[in-house]
mmCIF file of N, CA and C in Angstrom:
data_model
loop_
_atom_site.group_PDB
_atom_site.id
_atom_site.type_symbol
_atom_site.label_atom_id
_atom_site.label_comp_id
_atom_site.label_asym_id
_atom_site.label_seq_id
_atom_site.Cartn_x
_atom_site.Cartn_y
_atom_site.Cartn_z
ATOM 1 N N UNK A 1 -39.814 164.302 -128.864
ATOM 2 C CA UNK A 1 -39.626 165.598 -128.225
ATOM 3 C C UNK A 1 -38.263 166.185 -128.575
ATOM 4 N N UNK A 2 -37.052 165.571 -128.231
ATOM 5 C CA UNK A 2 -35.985 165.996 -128.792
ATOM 6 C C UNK A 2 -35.644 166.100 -130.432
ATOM 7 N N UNK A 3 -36.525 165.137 -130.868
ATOM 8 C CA UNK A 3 -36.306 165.709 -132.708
ATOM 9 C C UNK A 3 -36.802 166.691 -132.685
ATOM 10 N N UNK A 4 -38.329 167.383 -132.332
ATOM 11 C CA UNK A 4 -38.840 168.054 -132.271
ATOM 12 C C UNK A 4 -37.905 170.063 -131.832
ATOM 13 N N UNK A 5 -37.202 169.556 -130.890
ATOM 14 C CA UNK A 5 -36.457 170.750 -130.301
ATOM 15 C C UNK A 5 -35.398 170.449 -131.076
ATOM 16 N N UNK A 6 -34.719 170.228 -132.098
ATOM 17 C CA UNK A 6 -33.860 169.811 -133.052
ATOM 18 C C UNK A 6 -33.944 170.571 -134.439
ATOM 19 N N UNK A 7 -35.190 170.091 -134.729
ATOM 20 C CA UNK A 7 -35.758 170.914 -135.924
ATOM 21 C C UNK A 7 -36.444 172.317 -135.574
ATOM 22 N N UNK A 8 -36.208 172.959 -134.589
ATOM 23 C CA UNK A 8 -36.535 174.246 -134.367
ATOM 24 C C UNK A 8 -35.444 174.996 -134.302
ATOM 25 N N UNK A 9 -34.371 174.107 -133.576
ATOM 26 C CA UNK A 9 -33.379 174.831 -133.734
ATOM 27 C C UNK A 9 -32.614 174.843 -134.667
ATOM 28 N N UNK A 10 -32.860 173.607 -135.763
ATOM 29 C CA UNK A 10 -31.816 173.808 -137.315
ATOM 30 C C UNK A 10 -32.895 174.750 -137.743
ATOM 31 N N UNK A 11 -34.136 174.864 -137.706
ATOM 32 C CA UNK A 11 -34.620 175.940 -138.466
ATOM 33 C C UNK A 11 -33.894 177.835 -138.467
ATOM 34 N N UNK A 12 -33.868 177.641 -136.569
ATOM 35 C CA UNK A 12 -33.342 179.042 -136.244
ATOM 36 C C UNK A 12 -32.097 179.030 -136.755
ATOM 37 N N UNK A 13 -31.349 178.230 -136.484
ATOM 38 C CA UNK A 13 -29.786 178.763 -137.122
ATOM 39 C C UNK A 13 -30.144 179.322 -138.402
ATOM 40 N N UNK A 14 -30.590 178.208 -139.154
ATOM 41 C CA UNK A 14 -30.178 178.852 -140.450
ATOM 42 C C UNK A 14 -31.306 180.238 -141.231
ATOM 43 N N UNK A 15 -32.338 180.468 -140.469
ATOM 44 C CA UNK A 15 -33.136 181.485 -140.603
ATOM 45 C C UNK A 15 -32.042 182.637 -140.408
ATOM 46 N N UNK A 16 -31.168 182.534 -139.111
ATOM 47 C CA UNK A 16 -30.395 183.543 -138.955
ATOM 48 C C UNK A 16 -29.167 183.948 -139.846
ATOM 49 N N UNK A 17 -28.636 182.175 -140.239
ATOM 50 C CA UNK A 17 -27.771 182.340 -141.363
ATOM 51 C C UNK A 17 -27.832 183.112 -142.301
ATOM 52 N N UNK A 18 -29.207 182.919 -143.307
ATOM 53 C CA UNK A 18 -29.893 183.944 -144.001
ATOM 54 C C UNK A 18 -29.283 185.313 -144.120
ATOM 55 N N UNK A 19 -30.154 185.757 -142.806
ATOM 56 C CA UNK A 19 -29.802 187.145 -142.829
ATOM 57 C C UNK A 19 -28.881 187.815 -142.402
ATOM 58 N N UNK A 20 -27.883 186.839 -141.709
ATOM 59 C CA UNK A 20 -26.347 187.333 -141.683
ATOM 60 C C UNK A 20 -26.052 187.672 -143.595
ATOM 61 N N UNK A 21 -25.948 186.218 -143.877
ATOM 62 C CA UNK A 21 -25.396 186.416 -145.380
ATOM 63 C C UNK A 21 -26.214 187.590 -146.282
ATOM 64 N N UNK A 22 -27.469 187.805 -146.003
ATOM 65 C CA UNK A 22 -27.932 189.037 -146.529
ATOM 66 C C UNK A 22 -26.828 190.361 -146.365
ATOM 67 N N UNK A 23 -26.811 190.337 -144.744
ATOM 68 C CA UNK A 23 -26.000 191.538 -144.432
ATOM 69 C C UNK A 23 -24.569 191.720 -144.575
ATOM 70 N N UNK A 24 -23.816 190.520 -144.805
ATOM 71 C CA UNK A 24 -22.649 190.118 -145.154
ATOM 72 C C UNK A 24 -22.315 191.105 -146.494
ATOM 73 N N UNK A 25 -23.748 190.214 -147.789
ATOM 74 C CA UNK A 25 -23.549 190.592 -148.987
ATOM 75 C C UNK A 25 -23.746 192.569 -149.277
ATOM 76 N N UNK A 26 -24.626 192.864 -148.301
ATOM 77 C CA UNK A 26 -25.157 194.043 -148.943
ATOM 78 C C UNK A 26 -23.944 194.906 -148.017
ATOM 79 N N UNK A 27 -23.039 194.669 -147.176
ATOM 80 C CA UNK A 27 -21.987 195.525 -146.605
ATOM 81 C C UNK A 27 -20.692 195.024 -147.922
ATOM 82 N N UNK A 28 -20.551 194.289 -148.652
ATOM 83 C CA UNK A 28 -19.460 193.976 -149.519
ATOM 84 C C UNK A 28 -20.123 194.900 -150.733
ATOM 85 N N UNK A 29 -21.445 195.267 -151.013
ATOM 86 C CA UNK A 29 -21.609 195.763 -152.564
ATOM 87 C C UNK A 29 -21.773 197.306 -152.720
ATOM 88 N N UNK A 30 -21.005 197.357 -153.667
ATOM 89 C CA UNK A 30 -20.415 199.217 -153.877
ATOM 90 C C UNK A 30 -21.854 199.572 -153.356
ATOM 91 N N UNK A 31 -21.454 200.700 -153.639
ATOM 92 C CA UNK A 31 -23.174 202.325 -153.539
ATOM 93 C C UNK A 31 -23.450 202.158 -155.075
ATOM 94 N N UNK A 32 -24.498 202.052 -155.046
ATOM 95 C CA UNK A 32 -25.298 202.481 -156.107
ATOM 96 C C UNK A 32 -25.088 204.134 -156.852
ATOM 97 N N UNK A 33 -25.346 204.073 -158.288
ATOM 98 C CA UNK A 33 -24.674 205.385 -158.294
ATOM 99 C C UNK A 33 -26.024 206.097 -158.150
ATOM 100 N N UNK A 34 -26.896 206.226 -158.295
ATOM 101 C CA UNK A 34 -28.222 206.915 -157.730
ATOM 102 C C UNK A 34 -28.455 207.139 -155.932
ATOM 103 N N UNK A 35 -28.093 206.433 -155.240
ATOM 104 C CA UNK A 35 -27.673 206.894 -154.268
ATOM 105 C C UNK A 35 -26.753 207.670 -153.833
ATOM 106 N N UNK A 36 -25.650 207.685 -154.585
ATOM 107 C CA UNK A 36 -24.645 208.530 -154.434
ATOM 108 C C UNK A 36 -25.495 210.194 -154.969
ATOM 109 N N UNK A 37 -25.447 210.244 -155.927
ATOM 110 C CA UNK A 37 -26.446 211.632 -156.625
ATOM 111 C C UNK A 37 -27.554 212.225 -155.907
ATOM 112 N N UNK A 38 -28.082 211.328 -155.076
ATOM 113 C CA UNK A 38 -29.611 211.701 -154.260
ATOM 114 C C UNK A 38 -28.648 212.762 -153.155
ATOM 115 N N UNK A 39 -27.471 211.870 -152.551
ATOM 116 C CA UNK A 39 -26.811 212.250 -151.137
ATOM 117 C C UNK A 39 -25.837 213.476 -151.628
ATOM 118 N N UNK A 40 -25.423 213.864 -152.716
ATOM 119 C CA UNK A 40 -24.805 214.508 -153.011
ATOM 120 C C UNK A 40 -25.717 216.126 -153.048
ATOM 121 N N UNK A 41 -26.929 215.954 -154.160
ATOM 122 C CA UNK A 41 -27.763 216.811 -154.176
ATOM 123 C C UNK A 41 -28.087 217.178 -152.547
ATOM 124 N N UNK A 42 -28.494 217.124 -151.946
ATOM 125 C CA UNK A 42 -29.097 217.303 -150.909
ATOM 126 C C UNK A 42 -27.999 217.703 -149.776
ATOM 127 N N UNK A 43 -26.808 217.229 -149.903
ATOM 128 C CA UNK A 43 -25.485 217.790 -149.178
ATOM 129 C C UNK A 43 -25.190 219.369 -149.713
ATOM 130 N N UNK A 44 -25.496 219.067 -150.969
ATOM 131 C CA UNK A 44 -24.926 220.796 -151.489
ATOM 132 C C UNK A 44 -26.167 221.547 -151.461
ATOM 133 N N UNK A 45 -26.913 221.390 -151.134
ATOM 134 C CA UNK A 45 -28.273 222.326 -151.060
ATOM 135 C C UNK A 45 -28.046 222.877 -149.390
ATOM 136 N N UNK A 46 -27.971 221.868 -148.661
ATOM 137 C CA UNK A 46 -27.328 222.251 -146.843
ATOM 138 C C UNK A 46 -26.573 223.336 -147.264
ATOM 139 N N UNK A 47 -25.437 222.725 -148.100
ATOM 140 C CA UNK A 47 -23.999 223.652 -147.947
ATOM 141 C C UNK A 47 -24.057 225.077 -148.436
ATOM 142 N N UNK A 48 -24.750 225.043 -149.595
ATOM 143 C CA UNK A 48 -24.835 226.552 -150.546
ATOM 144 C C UNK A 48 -25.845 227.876 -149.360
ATOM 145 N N UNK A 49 -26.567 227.081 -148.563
ATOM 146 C CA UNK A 49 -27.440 228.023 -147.884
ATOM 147 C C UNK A 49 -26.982 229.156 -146.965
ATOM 148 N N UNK A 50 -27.688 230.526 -147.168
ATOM 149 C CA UNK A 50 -26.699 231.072 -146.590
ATOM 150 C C UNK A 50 -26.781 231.184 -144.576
#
């Protein structure tokens, strides 16, 4: 029983680990430059309107 509640919980940590380090990595990596161009277009189309 206690291995049992052991290995559920090393499972959860590191399931969560995961997706910390997912979110870790994808807040450290520049903008894409196609994202930048999508957000840009669409900012100056707002802006130019009269």
């Amino acid at each position: 029983m206690l291995v049992r509640r052991f290995t559920i919980v090393c499972l959860l940590l590191s399931l969560f680990g995961m997706l910390f380090a997912i979110l870790v990595a994808e807040a450290g990596r520049p903008a894409r430059s196609g994202d930048q161009a999508n957000s840009c277009r669409f900012d100056c189309l707002n802006h130019f309107r009269p």
